[in-house]
Short mmCIF file of C-alpha atoms in Angstrom, two decimals:
data_model
loop_
_atom_site.label_atom_id
_atom_site.label_comp_id
_atom_site.label_asym_id
_atom_site.label_seq_id
_atom_site.Cartn_x
_atom_site.Cartn_y
_atom_site.Cartn_z
CA UNK P 36 40.53 -16.91 4.32
CA UNK P 37 41.85 -16.76 0.51
CA UNK P 38 44.24 -14.67 -0.74
CA UNK P 39 42.20 -11.71 -3.51
CA UNK P 40 43.62 -13.62 -6.44
CA UNK P 41 43.41 -16.82 -5.17
CA UNK P 42 41.58 -19.45 -7.67
CA UNK P 43 38.07 -19.20 -8.12
CA UNK P 44 37.57 -23.26 -7.26
CA UNK P 45 40.08 -22.50 -4.21
CA UNK P 46 37.27 -19.07 -2.53
CA UNK P 47 34.39 -21.84 -3.20
CA UNK P 48 35.82 -24.38 -0.89
CA UNK P 49 36.17 -21.85 1.66
CA UNK P 50 33.13 -20.91 0.95
CA UNK P 51 31.61 -24.38 1.44
CA UNK P 52 33.42 -25.28 4.26
CA UNK P 53 32.29 -21.93 6.28
CA UNK P 54 29.01 -21.86 5.37
CA UNK P 55 29.18 -25.08 7.16
CA UNK P 56 30.82 -24.05 10.06
CA UNK P 57 27.40 -21.34 10.11
CA UNK P 58 24.41 -23.20 8.77
CA UNK P 59 21.84 -23.71 10.15
CA UNK P 60 21.65 -19.90 12.05
CA UNK P 61 20.18 -20.48 15.02
CA UNK P 62 19.63 -16.75 15.24
CA UNK P 63 17.32 -17.52 12.06
CA UNK P 64 15.73 -20.78 13.93
CA UNK P 65 14.73 -18.57 16.89
CA UNK P 66 13.38 -15.47 14.12
CA UNK P 67 11.48 -17.65 12.79
CA UNK P 68 10.11 -19.43 15.92
CA UNK P 69 9.53 -15.52 17.27
CA UNK P 70 7.99 -14.78 13.34
CA UNK P 71 5.57 -17.32 13.87
CA UNK P 72 4.60 -16.69 17.49
CA UNK P 73 4.04 -12.83 16.72
CA UNK P 74 1.43 -14.74 13.78
CA UNK P 75 -0.49 -16.80 15.72
CA UNK P 76 -1.40 -14.20 18.36
CA UNK P 77 -2.11 -11.66 15.34
CA UNK P 78 -5.08 -14.09 14.10
CA UNK P 79 -6.39 -14.14 17.50
CA UNK P 80 -6.33 -10.54 17.91
CA UNK P 81 -7.19 -9.44 14.59
CA UNK P 82 -9.07 -12.47 13.28
CA UNK P 83 -11.89 -10.37 11.65
CA UNK P 84 -9.41 -8.31 10.08
CA UNK P 85 -7.16 -10.50 8.70
CA UNK P 86 -9.85 -12.26 7.35
CA UNK P 87 -11.41 -8.70 5.84
CA UNK P 88 -8.48 -7.79 4.54
CA UNK P 89 -8.33 -11.69 2.90
CA UNK P 90 -11.29 -11.29 1.65
CA UNK P 91 -10.13 -7.52 -0.19
CA UNK P 92 -7.75 -7.86 -1.93
CA UNK P 93 -9.61 -10.94 -3.27
CA UNK P 94 -11.79 -8.78 -4.39
CA UNK P 95 -9.28 -5.59 -5.80
CA UNK P 96 -7.43 -8.70 -7.61
CA UNK P 97 -10.54 -9.81 -9.38
CA UNK P 98 -12.10 -6.50 -9.90
CA UNK P 99 -8.59 -6.10 -12.22
CA UNK P 100 -8.88 -9.07 -13.67
CA UNK P 101 -12.67 -8.49 -14.68
CA UNK P 102 -10.63 -5.33 -16.45
CA UNK P 103 -8.89 -7.19 -19.09
CA UNK P 104 -11.71 -8.57 -21.08
CA UNK P 105 -13.21 -5.21 -21.13
CA UNK P 106 -13.74 -2.98 -24.43
CA UNK P 107 -10.19 -0.35 -24.12
CA UNK P 108 -11.41 1.81 -28.01
CA UNK P 109 -12.94 4.61 -26.05
CA UNK P 110 -10.05 4.93 -23.19
CA UNK P 111 -8.07 8.16 -22.83
CA UNK P 112 -4.79 8.22 -23.02
CA UNK P 113 -3.62 8.46 -19.35
CA UNK P 114 -6.00 4.96 -18.92
CA UNK P 115 -4.05 2.55 -19.69
CA UNK P 116 -1.48 3.70 -16.90
CA UNK P 117 -3.47 3.74 -14.86
CA UNK P 118 -4.44 0.74 -15.14
CA UNK P 119 -1.21 -0.46 -14.96
CA UNK P 120 -0.42 1.13 -11.79
CA UNK P 121 -2.55 -0.65 -9.64
CA UNK P 122 -2.46 -3.77 -11.36
CA UNK P 123 1.45 -3.80 -10.99
CA UNK P 124 0.68 -2.88 -7.13
CA UNK P 125 -2.12 -5.82 -7.11
CA UNK P 126 0.88 -7.96 -4.89
CA UNK P 127 2.23 -5.42 -2.82
CA UNK P 128 -1.13 -6.18 -0.29
CA UNK P 129 0.06 -9.67 0.38
CA UNK P 130 3.08 -8.55 1.24
CA UNK P 131 2.51 -5.73 3.02
CA UNK P 132 -0.10 -7.70 5.04
CA UNK P 133 2.61 -10.52 5.86
CA UNK P 134 4.51 -8.03 7.27
CA UNK P 135 1.61 -6.59 8.77
CA UNK P 136 0.74 -10.10 10.10
CA UNK P 137 4.65 -10.62 11.40
CA UNK P 138 5.62 -7.62 13.41
CA UNK P 139 7.76 -5.69 10.40
CA UNK P 140 5.55 -2.62 10.83
CA UNK P 141 7.76 -0.31 9.80
CA UNK P 142 7.86 -2.55 6.80
CA UNK P 143 4.48 -2.82 6.64
CA UNK P 144 4.43 1.39 7.03
CA UNK P 145 7.03 0.92 3.82
CA UNK P 146 4.93 -0.53 1.35
CA UNK P 147 1.97 1.16 2.16
CA UNK P 148 3.36 5.00 2.04
CA UNK P 149 4.21 3.26 -2.46
CA UNK P 150 0.45 2.46 -2.18
CA UNK P 151 -0.79 5.23 -1.01
CA UNK P 152 0.98 7.30 -4.08
CA UNK P 153 0.05 4.84 -6.58
CA UNK P 154 -3.29 5.94 -5.46
CA UNK P 155 -2.80 9.82 -5.94
CA UNK P 156 -0.91 9.24 -8.91
CA UNK P 157 -3.56 7.41 -10.71
CA UNK P 158 -5.33 10.82 -9.20
CA UNK P 159 -3.35 13.13 -11.11
CA UNK P 160 -3.69 11.68 -14.35
CA UNK P 161 -7.36 11.55 -14.45
CA UNK P 162 -7.33 15.11 -13.06
CA UNK P 163 -4.08 16.74 -15.41
CA UNK P 164 -4.63 14.14 -18.78
CA UNK P 165 -2.23 15.91 -20.76
CA UNK P 166 0.92 15.98 -18.38
CA UNK P 167 0.05 12.32 -17.67
CA UNK P 168 3.43 11.13 -18.49
CA UNK P 169 4.69 13.26 -15.30
CA UNK P 170 3.26 10.79 -13.61
CA UNK P 171 5.80 7.90 -13.97
CA UNK P 172 8.28 10.80 -15.40
CA UNK P 173 10.65 13.96 -14.80
CA UNK P 174 8.36 16.37 -17.27
CA UNK P 175 9.95 16.03 -20.97
CA UNK P 176 7.37 19.11 -22.58
CA UNK P 177 7.97 22.14 -21.61
CA UNK P 178 5.17 24.25 -19.67
CA UNK P 179 4.44 20.43 -18.93
CA UNK P 180 2.45 20.46 -14.64
CA UNK P 181 4.71 18.06 -12.58
CA UNK P 182 3.90 15.70 -10.03
CA UNK P 183 4.18 16.00 -6.54
CA UNK P 184 2.22 14.75 -3.90
CA UNK P 185 1.67 17.52 -1.34
CA UNK P 186 0.72 20.38 -3.67
CA UNK P 187 -1.37 18.39 -5.62
CA UNK P 188 -3.35 16.88 -2.08
CA UNK P 189 -2.83 19.94 0.49
CA UNK P 190 -2.62 22.81 -1.94
CA UNK P 191 -4.38 21.98 -4.78
CA UNK P 192 -7.27 19.60 -3.12
CA UNK P 193 -7.09 21.18 0.25
CA UNK P 194 -7.16 17.77 1.69
CA UNK P 195 -5.94 17.14 4.94
CA UNK P 196 -3.83 14.23 4.15
CA UNK P 197 -0.69 15.07 6.37
CA UNK P 198 -1.47 12.53 9.12
CA UNK P 199 -1.24 10.21 6.73
CA UNK P 200 1.88 11.43 4.74
CA UNK P 201 3.92 11.80 7.74
CA UNK P 202 3.52 8.92 9.77
CA UNK P 203 4.41 6.77 6.40
CA UNK P 204 6.71 9.20 5.69
CA UNK P 205 9.03 8.81 9.23
CA UNK P 206 8.84 4.95 8.57
CA UNK P 207 9.73 4.50 4.91
CA UNK P 208 13.42 6.82 5.91
CA UNK P 209 15.68 4.85 7.82
CA UNK P 210 12.82 4.49 10.48
CA UNK P 211 13.32 7.75 12.01
CA UNK P 212 9.71 7.16 14.11
CA UNK P 213 11.70 4.62 16.33
CA UNK P 214 14.75 5.77 15.92
CA UNK P 215 12.38 8.75 18.27
CA UNK P 216 11.05 6.98 20.24
CA UNK P 217 14.66 5.70 20.96
CA UNK P 218 15.98 9.22 21.87
CA UNK P 219 13.29 10.28 24.26
CA UNK P 220 13.77 6.43 25.95
CA UNK P 221 17.50 7.45 26.77
CA UNK P 222 16.80 10.64 28.42
CA UNK P 223 14.88 8.50 31.03
CA UNK P 224 17.55 7.68 34.24
CA UNK P 225 18.37 3.84 33.91
CA UNK P 226 20.71 1.77 35.39
CA UNK P 227 19.87 -1.74 33.48
CA UNK P 228 22.17 -1.75 30.00
CA UNK P 229 20.78 -0.91 27.51
CA UNK P 230 21.17 -3.85 23.91
CA UNK P 231 19.99 -1.88 20.43
CA UNK P 232 19.93 -4.29 17.98
CA UNK P 233 16.90 -6.74 16.43
CA UNK P 234 13.88 -7.04 18.18
CA UNK P 235 10.36 -8.07 17.28
CA UNK P 236 6.97 -8.60 18.97
CA UNK P 237 3.58 -8.15 18.75
CA UNK P 238 2.70 -4.25 19.04
CA UNK P 239 -1.32 -4.29 19.69
CA UNK P 240 -0.37 -0.17 19.00
CA UNK P 241 1.31 -0.86 16.00
CA UNK P 242 -0.92 -3.12 14.22
CA UNK P 243 -4.13 -0.13 14.98
CA UNK P 244 -2.02 2.80 13.83
CA UNK P 245 -0.76 0.07 10.71
CA UNK P 246 -4.10 -1.85 10.26
CA UNK P 247 -6.89 1.18 9.21
CA UNK P 248 -4.42 2.98 6.81
CA UNK P 249 -4.01 -1.09 4.98
CA UNK P 250 -7.81 -1.06 4.70
CA UNK P 251 -7.84 2.69 2.86
CA UNK P 252 -5.10 2.31 0.27
CA UNK P 253 -7.15 -1.20 -0.69
CA UNK P 254 -10.28 0.70 -1.11
CA UNK P 255 -9.13 3.48 -2.62
CA UNK P 256 -8.10 1.32 -4.97
CA UNK P 257 -10.21 -0.77 -5.40
CA UNK P 258 -12.84 2.54 -5.78
CA UNK P 259 -10.73 3.31 -8.81
CA UNK P 260 -11.40 0.44 -10.45
CA UNK P 261 -14.69 -0.28 -9.66
CA UNK P 262 -15.87 3.66 -10.29
CA UNK P 263 -13.50 5.07 -12.70
CA UNK P 264 -11.49 2.54 -14.82
CA UNK P 265 -15.01 -0.04 -15.68
CA UNK P 266 -17.63 2.50 -16.19
CA UNK P 267 -20.02 2.17 -18.67
CA UNK P 268 -20.15 -0.29 -15.80
CA UNK P 269 -22.93 -2.53 -17.30
CA UNK P 270 -21.34 -3.23 -20.70
CA UNK P 271 -17.95 -3.66 -19.06
CA UNK P 272 -20.02 -6.09 -16.62
CA UNK P 273 -21.79 -7.93 -19.87
CA UNK P 274 -18.67 -8.52 -21.86
CA UNK P 275 -16.56 -10.29 -19.08
CA UNK P 276 -19.83 -12.59 -18.11
CA UNK P 277 -18.74 -14.36 -21.42
CA UNK P 278 -15.90 -15.38 -19.88
CA UNK P 279 -15.13 -15.64 -16.51
CA UNK P 280 -17.66 -18.05 -14.78
CA UNK P 281 -18.93 -17.23 -11.73
CA UNK P 282 -19.23 -13.91 -11.82
CA UNK P 283 -21.83 -13.49 -9.42
CA UNK P 284 -19.64 -14.45 -6.64
CA UNK P 285 -16.81 -11.80 -7.92
CA UNK P 286 -19.31 -8.94 -7.79
CA UNK P 287 -20.83 -9.80 -4.48
CA UNK P 288 -17.36 -10.05 -3.27
CA UNK P 289 -16.39 -6.38 -4.45
CA UNK P 290 -19.16 -5.04 -3.17
CA UNK P 291 -19.36 -6.30 -0.17
CA UNK P 292 -15.34 -5.20 0.14
CA UNK P 293 -16.69 -1.82 -1.05
CA UNK P 294 -18.71 -1.61 1.99
CA UNK P 295 -16.62 -2.22 4.27
CA UNK P 296 -13.33 -2.11 3.68
CA UNK P 297 -14.85 2.20 3.89
CA UNK P 298 -12.84 3.74 6.65
CA UNK P 299 -16.10 5.67 8.17
CA UNK P 300 -17.64 1.78 8.42
CA UNK P 301 -14.38 0.51 9.84
CA UNK P 302 -13.44 2.77 11.72
CA UNK P 303 -16.33 5.50 12.49
CA UNK P 304 -14.94 6.43 15.89
CA UNK P 305 -12.12 8.41 14.17
CA UNK P 306 -12.96 11.35 12.59
CA UNK P 307 -9.71 12.05 11.08
CA UNK P 308 -11.42 8.69 8.69
CA UNK P 309 -13.90 9.69 8.94
CA UNK P 310 -13.47 12.75 6.25
CA UNK P 311 -11.44 10.46 4.34
CA UNK P 312 -13.64 9.08 3.18
CA UNK P 313 -16.13 12.22 2.23
CA UNK P 314 -12.75 13.40 0.86
CA UNK P 315 -12.72 9.89 -2.10
CA UNK P 316 -15.88 10.22 -2.12
CA UNK P 317 -14.93 13.97 -4.00
CA UNK P 318 -11.89 12.65 -5.71
CA UNK P 319 -13.75 10.19 -7.66
CA UNK P 320 -16.57 12.13 -8.59
CA UNK P 321 -13.54 14.59 -9.63
CA UNK P 322 -12.11 11.74 -11.81
CA UNK P 323 -14.96 11.00 -13.18
CA UNK P 324 -16.39 14.73 -14.49
CA UNK P 325 -12.48 14.91 -16.14
CA UNK P 326 -12.71 11.78 -17.95
CA UNK P 327 -15.94 13.33 -19.48
CA UNK P 328 -14.34 17.08 -19.83
CA UNK P 329 -16.17 18.67 -17.35
CA UNK P 330 -14.36 21.29 -15.29
CA UNK P 331 -13.72 19.15 -11.62
CA UNK P 332 -12.47 22.17 -9.74
CA UNK P 333 -16.25 23.11 -9.24
CA UNK P 334 -15.58 20.73 -6.44
CA UNK P 335 -13.34 22.03 -4.20
CA UNK P 336 -14.33 23.58 -1.27
#
């Protein structure tokens, strides 16, 4: 290898020669083949979910685009920021689905956590419009309410969403969930040599954990656009129809996605998701009340 102070041309020559010796990488080629096989197995097992997510993702992207064509003169100060939060995170839904389909479950969870937090920040801004800026930065005014996800959901709104956030947080912080499973496995005697490192495989257990979470955050974002940001809907759609082609198809896609992505539709047997659906219905109503200047706290249980 060149000396640290070697001329740049010498370093570049060494780098090119070194890369030629090690590329193409057989390891990367094997991983690519592995990922492709996992995607194929995922689609075979969860084709309906893949298609539902793709249509739902399209519906969200189109719903966001609808907002671009509506009048914003009457928007409160925080509305533009809410819209930007959702618009800037649309791409992440596609990334999350890709990670899930390729078997990168922890990465899927980490991105989903960010999307979950986006929904809560948007919620905070509607409930506390005078403090909306603390959802994007530290409070700058004396007495300004500080955004705190757990305090808002659990302490102020009385929601039992801790299981959702706990799961998403564990995979977002150093893959604690996976490390914990390995620690438990170490307690079982085994004469075989344990090898740790990169390993990727199709895991239906993990898929069934993250699919509902991804459906949930996609549905909540679509609910906010459709029920909070777009209204008054008749006037909004009339304005958009003058510019967009195929509006009827777009509306059918949005309304159908709102139905099929609802956790109470997709996961009827789960008490967690059934309750979460009712909670979101109530949260959306709170946001609508707050936007009209009414006291949303009357809806607290």
